[in-house]
Short mmCIF file of C-alpha atoms in Angstrom, two decimals:
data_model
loop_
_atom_site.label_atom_id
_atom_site.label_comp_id
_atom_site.label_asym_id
_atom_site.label_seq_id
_atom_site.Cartn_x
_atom_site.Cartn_y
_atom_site.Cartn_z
CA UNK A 30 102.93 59.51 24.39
CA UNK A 31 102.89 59.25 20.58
CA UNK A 32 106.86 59.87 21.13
CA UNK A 33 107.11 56.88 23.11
CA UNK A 34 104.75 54.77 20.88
CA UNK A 35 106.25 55.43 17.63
CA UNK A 36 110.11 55.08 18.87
CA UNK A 37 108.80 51.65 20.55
CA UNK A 38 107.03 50.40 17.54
CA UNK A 39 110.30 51.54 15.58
CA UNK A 40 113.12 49.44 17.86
CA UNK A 41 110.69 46.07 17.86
CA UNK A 42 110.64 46.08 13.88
CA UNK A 43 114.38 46.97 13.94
CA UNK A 44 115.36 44.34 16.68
CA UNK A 45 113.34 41.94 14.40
CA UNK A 46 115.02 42.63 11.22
CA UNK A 47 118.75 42.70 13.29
CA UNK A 48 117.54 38.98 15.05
CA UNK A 49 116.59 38.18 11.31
CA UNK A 50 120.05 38.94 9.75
CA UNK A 51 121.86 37.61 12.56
CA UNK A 52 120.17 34.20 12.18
CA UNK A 53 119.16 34.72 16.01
CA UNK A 54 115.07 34.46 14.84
CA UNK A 55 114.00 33.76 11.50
CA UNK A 56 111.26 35.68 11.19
CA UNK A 57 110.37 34.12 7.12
CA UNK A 58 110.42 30.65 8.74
CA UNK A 59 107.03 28.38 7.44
CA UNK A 60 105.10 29.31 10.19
CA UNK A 61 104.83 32.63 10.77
CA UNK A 62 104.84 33.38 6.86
CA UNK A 63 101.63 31.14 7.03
CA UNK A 64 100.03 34.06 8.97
CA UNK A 65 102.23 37.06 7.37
CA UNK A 66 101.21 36.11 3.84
CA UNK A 67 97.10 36.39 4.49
CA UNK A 68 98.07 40.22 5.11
CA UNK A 69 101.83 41.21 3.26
CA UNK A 70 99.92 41.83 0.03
CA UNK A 71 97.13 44.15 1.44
CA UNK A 72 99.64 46.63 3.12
CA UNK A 73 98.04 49.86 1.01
CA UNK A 74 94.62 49.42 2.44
CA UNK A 75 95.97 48.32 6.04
CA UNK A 76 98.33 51.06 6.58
CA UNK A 77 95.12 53.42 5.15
CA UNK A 78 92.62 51.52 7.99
CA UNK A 79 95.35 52.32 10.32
CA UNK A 80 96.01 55.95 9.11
CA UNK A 81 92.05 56.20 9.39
CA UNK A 82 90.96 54.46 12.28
CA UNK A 83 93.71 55.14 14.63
CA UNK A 84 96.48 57.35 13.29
CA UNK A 85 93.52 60.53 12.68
CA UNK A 86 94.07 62.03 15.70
CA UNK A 87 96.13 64.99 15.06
CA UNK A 88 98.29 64.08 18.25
CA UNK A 89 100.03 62.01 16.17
CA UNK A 90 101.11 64.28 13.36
CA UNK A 91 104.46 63.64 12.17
CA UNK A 92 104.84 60.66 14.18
CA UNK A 93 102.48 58.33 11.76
CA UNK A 94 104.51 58.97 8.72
CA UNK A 95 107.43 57.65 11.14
CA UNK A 96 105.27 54.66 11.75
CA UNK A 97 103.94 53.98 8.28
CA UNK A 98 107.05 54.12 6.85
CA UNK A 99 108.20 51.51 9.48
CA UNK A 100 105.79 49.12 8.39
CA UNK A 101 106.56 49.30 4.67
CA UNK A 102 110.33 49.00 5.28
CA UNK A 103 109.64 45.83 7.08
CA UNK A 104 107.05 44.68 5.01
CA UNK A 105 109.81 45.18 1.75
CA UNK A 106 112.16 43.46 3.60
CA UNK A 107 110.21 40.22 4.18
CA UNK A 108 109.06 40.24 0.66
CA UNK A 109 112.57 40.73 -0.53
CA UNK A 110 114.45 37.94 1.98
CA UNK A 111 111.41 35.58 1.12
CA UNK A 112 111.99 35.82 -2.70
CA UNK A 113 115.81 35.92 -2.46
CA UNK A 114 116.52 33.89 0.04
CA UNK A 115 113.34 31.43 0.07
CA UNK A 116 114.53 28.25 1.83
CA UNK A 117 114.55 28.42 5.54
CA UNK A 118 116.17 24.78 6.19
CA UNK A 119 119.21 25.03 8.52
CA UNK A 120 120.47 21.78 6.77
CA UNK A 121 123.91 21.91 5.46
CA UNK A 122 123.04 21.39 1.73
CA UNK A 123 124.56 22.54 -1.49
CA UNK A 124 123.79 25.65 -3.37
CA UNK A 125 121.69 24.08 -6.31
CA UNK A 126 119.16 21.96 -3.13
CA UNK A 127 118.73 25.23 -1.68
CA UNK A 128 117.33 27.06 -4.70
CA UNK A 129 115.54 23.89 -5.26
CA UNK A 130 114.02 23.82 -1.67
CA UNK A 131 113.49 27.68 -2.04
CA UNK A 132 111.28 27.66 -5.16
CA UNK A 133 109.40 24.64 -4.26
CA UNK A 134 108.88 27.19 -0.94
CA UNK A 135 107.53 30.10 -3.19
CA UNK A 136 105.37 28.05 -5.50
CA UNK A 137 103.41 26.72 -1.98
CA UNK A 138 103.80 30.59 -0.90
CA UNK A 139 102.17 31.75 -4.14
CA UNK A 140 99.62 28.90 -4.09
CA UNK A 141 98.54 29.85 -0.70
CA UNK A 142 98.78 33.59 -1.10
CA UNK A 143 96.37 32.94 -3.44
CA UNK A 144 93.89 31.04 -1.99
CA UNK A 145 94.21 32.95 1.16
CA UNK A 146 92.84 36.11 -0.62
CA UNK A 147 89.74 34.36 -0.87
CA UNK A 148 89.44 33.76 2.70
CA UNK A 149 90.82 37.49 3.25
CA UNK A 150 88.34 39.06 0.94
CA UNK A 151 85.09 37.37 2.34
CA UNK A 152 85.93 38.26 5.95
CA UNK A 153 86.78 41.97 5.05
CA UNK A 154 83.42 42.43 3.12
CA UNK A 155 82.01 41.49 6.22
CA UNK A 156 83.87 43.27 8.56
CA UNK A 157 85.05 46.48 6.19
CA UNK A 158 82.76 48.54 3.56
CA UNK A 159 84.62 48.33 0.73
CA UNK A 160 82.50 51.14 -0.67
CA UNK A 161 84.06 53.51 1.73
CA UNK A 162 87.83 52.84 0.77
CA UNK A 163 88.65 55.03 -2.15
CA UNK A 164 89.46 53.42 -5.50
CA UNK A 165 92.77 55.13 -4.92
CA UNK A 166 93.41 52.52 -2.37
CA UNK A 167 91.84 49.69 -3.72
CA UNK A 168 93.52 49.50 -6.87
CA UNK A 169 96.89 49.66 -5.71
CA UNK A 170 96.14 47.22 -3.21
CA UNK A 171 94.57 44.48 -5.93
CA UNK A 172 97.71 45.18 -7.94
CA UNK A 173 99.84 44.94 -5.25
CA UNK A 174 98.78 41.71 -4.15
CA UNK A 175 98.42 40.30 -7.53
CA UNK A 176 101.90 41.00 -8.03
CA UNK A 177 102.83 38.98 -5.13
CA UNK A 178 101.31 36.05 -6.18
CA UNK A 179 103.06 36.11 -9.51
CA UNK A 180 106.43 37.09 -8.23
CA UNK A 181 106.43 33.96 -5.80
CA UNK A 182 105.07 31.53 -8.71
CA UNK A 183 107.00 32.72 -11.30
CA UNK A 184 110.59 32.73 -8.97
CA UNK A 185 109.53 29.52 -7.43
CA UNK A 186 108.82 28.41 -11.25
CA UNK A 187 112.04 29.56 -12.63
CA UNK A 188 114.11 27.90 -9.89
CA UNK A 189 112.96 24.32 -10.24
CA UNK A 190 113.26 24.06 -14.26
CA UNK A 191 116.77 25.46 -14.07
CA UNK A 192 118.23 23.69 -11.32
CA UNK A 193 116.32 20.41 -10.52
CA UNK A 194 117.82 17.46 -12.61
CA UNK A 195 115.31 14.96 -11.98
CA UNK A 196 113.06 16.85 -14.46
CA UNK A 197 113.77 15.61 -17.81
CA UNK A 198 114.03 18.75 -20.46
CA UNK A 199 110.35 17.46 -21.89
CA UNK A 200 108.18 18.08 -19.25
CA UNK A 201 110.36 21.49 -18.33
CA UNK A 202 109.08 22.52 -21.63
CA UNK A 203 105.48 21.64 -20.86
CA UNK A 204 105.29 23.34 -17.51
CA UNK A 205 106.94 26.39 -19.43
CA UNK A 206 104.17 25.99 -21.72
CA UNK A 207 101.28 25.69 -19.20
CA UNK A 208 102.36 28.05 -16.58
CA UNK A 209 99.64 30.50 -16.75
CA UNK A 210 96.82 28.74 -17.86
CA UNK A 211 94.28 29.37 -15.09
CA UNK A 212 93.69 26.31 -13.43
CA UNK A 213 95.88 23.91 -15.41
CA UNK A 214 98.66 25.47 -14.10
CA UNK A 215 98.12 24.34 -10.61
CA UNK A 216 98.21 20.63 -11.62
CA UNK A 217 101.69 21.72 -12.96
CA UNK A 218 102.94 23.24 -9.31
CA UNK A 219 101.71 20.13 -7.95
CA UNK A 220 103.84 18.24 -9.67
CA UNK A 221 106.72 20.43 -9.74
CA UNK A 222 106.62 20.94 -6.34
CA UNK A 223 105.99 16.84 -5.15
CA UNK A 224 109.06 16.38 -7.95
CA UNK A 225 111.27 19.26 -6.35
CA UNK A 226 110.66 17.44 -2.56
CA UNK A 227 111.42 14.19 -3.51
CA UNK A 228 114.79 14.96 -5.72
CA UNK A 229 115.63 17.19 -2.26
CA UNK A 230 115.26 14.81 -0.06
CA UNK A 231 116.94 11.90 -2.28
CA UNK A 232 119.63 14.66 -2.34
CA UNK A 233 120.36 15.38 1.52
CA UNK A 234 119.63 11.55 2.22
CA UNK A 235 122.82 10.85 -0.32
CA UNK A 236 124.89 13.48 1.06
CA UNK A 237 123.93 12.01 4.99
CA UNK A 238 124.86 8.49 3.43
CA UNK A 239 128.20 9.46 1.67
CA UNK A 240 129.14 11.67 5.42
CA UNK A 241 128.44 8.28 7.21
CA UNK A 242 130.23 6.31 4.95
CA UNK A 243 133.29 8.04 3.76
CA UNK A 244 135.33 7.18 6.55
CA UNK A 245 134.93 3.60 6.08
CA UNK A 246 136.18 3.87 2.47
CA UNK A 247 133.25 1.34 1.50
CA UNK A 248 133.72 0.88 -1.92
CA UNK A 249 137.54 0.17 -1.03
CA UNK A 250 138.41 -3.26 -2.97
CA UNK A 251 141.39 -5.45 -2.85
CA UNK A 252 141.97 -4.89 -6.72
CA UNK A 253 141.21 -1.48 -9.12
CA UNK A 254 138.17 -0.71 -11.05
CA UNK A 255 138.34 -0.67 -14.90
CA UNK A 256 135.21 0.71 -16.15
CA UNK A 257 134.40 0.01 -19.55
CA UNK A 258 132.00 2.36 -21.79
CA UNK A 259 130.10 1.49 -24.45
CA UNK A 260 129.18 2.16 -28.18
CA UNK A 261 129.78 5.64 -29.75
CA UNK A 262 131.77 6.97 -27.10
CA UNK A 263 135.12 7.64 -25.35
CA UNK A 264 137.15 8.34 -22.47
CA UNK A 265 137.88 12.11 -22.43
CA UNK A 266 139.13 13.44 -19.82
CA UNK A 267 136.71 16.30 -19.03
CA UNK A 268 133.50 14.88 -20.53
CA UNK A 269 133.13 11.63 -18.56
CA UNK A 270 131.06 9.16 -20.33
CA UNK A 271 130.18 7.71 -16.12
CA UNK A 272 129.16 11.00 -15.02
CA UNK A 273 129.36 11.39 -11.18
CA UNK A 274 130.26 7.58 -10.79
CA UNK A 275 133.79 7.68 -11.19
CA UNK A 276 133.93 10.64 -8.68
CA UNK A 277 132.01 8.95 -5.86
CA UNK A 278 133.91 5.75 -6.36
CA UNK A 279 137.24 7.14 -5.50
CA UNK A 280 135.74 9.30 -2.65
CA UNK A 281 134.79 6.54 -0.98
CA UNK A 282 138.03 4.32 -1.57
CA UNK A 283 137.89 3.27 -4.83
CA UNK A 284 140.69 3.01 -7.54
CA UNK A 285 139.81 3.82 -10.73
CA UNK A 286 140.87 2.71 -14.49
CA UNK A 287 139.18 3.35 -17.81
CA UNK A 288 139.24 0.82 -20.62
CA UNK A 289 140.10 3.42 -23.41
CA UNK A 290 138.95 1.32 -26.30
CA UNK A 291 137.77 2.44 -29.71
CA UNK A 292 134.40 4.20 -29.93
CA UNK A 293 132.80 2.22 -33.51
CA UNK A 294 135.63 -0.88 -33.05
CA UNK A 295 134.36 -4.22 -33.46
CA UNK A 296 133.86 -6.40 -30.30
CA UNK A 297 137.17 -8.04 -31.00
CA UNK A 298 139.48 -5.08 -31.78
CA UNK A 299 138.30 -3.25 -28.76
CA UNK A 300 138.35 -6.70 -26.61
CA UNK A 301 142.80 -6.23 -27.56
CA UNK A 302 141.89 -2.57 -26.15
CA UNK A 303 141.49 -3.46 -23.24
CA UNK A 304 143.27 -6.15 -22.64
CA UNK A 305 145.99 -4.10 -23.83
CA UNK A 306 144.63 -1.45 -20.84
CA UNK A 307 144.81 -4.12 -18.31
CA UNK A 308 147.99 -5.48 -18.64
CA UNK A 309 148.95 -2.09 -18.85
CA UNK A 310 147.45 -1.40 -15.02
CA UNK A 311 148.80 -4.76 -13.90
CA UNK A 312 152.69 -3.79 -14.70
CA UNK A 313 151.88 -0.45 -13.20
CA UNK A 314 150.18 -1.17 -9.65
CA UNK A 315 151.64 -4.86 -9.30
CA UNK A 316 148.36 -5.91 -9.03
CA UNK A 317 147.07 -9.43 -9.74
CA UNK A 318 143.68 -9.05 -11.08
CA UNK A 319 141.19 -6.18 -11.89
CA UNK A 320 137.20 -5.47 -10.93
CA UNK A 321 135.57 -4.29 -14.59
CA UNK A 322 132.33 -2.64 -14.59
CA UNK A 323 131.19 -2.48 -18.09
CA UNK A 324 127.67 -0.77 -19.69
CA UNK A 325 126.08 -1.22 -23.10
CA UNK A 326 128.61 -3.30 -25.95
CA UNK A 327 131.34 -2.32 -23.28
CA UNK A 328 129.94 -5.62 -22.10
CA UNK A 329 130.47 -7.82 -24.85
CA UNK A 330 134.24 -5.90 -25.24
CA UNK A 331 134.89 -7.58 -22.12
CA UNK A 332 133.32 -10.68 -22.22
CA UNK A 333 134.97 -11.77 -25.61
CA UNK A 334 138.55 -10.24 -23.89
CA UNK A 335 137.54 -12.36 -20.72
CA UNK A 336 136.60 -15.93 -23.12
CA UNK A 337 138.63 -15.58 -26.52
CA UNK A 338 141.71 -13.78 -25.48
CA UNK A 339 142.98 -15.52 -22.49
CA UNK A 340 142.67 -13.17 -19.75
CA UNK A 341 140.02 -15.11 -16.96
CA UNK A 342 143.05 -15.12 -14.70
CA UNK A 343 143.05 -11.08 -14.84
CA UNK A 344 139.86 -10.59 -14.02
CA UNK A 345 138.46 -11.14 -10.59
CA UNK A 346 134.50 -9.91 -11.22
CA UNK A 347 132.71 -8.44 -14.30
CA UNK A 348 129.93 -6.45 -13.82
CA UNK A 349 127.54 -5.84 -16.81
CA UNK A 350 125.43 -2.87 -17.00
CA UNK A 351 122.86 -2.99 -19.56
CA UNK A 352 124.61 -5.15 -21.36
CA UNK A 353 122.95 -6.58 -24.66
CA UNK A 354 123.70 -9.92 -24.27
CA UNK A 355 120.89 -11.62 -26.34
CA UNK A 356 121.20 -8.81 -28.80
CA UNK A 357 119.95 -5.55 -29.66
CA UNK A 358 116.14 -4.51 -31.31
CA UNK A 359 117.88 -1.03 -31.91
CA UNK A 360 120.43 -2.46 -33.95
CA UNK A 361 117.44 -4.87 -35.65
CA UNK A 362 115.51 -1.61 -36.03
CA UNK A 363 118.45 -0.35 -38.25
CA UNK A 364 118.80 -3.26 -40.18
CA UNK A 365 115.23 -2.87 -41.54
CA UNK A 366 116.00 0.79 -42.95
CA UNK A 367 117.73 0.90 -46.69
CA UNK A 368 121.04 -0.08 -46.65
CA UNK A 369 122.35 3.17 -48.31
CA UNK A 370 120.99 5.09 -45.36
CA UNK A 371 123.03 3.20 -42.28
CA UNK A 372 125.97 2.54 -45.03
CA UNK A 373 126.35 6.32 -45.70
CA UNK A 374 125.77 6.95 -41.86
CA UNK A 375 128.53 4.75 -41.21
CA UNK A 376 130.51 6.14 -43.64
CA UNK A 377 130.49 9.63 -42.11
CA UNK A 378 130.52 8.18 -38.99
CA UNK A 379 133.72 6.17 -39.22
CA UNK A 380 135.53 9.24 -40.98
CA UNK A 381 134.78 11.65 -38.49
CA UNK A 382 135.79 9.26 -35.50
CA UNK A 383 139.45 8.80 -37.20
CA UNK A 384 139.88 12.11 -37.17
CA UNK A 385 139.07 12.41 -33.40
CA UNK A 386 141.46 9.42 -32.45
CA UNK A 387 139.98 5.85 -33.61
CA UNK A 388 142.50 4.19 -35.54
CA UNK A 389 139.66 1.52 -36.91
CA UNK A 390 136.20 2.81 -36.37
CA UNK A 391 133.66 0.17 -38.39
CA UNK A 392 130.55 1.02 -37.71
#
């Protein structure tokens, strides 16, 4: 009978783990964790209860070393798949949302293994003598489930600050810094964890909106996109001054241009720039006019080209982007500091963006 019990108990925990890897039954899925998680952590002193209260009998001889070691196999393996691979959504998402997802999955994990030991310890005083469990088994079972705690918060931790870009490099650096104050640090896995939802969901709602969209090639337009950048920079062709922009344009239909002006030239030699540019695209593509999205003094670039250099009848919209049309108080700001100070900046400024490729930076 103890045959039959132990080779039974053996094939359900193996069938499990098989369903589990299979992705026939997900057996770390929110739900059943919720109940797992009360009990994972205390495996020493419930496979000792077990050993004690039912597994005495010497009927069972070396058949309970069969079935202890069954439960701590399976018991590893849901601590290990639930810390490697934390997020359970079947959602098609990228690698970086699924870490994302995953720690925000831990941190609730650790925050609930946590308070669950509470709950855990006040029913077993009740129920269980804690004076009869040796100190053997006690202690390994405190450290044991301390450790889970902390391996869930500090994975679910790690995985937010390094993937999620919706938290600025600041408060990364305070979280880091509060992390294990008792206490404080739970304000800081609320937060991380309501800031790790919303940037997922944002995430999978854009990728559902560019999937519904990309057939219709909705940012299609009759004439190409010139986009214009703005003071201090240029248009590399690896570090792209529009970040993701450009990229989503043209996925969904859009032709794309770059004005290629000067990064420190005045408004009026980089307004020649790109004129220069779209005249350039007009022999090219045949086209009749051009759509330019401009940000920052890339603005006023294309407004003078646009007024002062004849070239209305080339443009069919101009779109400004924090554009500092009624001036600037950074550039104010400046103007208050000693004049050696921005002159010699400007100095070092100019000379080092000649010898990158402006021909006359004036900064």
């Amino acid at each position: 009978m103890t045959f039959i019990i132990t080779v039974l108990i053996t094939i359900f925990l193996l069938v499990l783990i098989i369903l589990d890897i299979s992705n026939k039954f997900n057996i770390t899925n929110k739900s059943v964790m919720r109940v797992l998680i009360v009990f994972i952590p205390h495996i020493v002193i419930l496979l000792y209860l077990l050993l004690q209260n039912y597994l005495s009998n010497k009927a069972w001889g070396f058949w309970k070393y069969i079935i202890l070691a069954d439960n701590i196999i399976f018991v590893l393996f849901l601590l290990l798949k639930t810390n490697i691979i934390a997020c359970s959504d079947k959602q098609k998402v990228e690698l970086r949302l699924r870490i994302l997802s995953g720690g925000r999955q831990l941190l609730i994990f650790s925050l609930y293994t946590g308070l669950a030991q509470i709950l855990f310890y006040f029913i077993s005083l009740k129920i269980i003598k804690f004076d009869a469990v040796p100190k053997y088994i006690l202690i390994p079972d405190t450290i044991i489930t301390l450790l889970c705690i902390v391996v869930f918060y500090i994975n679910g931790m790690l995985r937010i600050i390094f993937v999620s870009k919706r938290i600025n490099i600041i408060k990364k650096v305070i979280i880091v810094s509060i992390m294990f104050i008792p206490f404080i640090n739970i304000l800081a896995i609320i937060y991380i964890c309501s800031a790790a939802k919303s940037e997922y969901e944002h995430e999978c709602y854009r990728v559902v909106s560019h999937n519904m969209r990309v057939d219709s090639q909705t940012c299609k337009t009759k004439f190409p996109i010139v986009l214009i950048h703005g003071l201090g920079f240029k248009d590399y062709k690896y570090i792209n001054y529009w970040g993701r922009i450009p990229k989503e344009l043209i996925r969904n239909g859009a032709t794309i241009y770059y004005g290629n002006q000067e990064a420190w030239g005045t408004i009026e030699y980089n307004a020649q720039d790109v004129k220069d540019k779209i005249l350039q695209i007009a022999r090219e593509t045949g086209c009749e006019k051009v759509n330019i999205i401009a940000h920052s003094k890339g603005g006023l670039d294309a407004r003078y080209m646009i007024s002062k250099l004849g070239m209305e009848d080339y443009v069919a919209t101009l779109t400004m982007i924090a554009v500092p049309n009624q001036g600037s108080r950074i550039i104010d700001f400046i103007y208050i500091l000693p004049k050696w100070f921005y002159g010699t900046a400007g100095k070092f400024i100019d000379k080092y963006f000649r010898l990158i490729g402006d021909k006359n930076p004036d900064f």
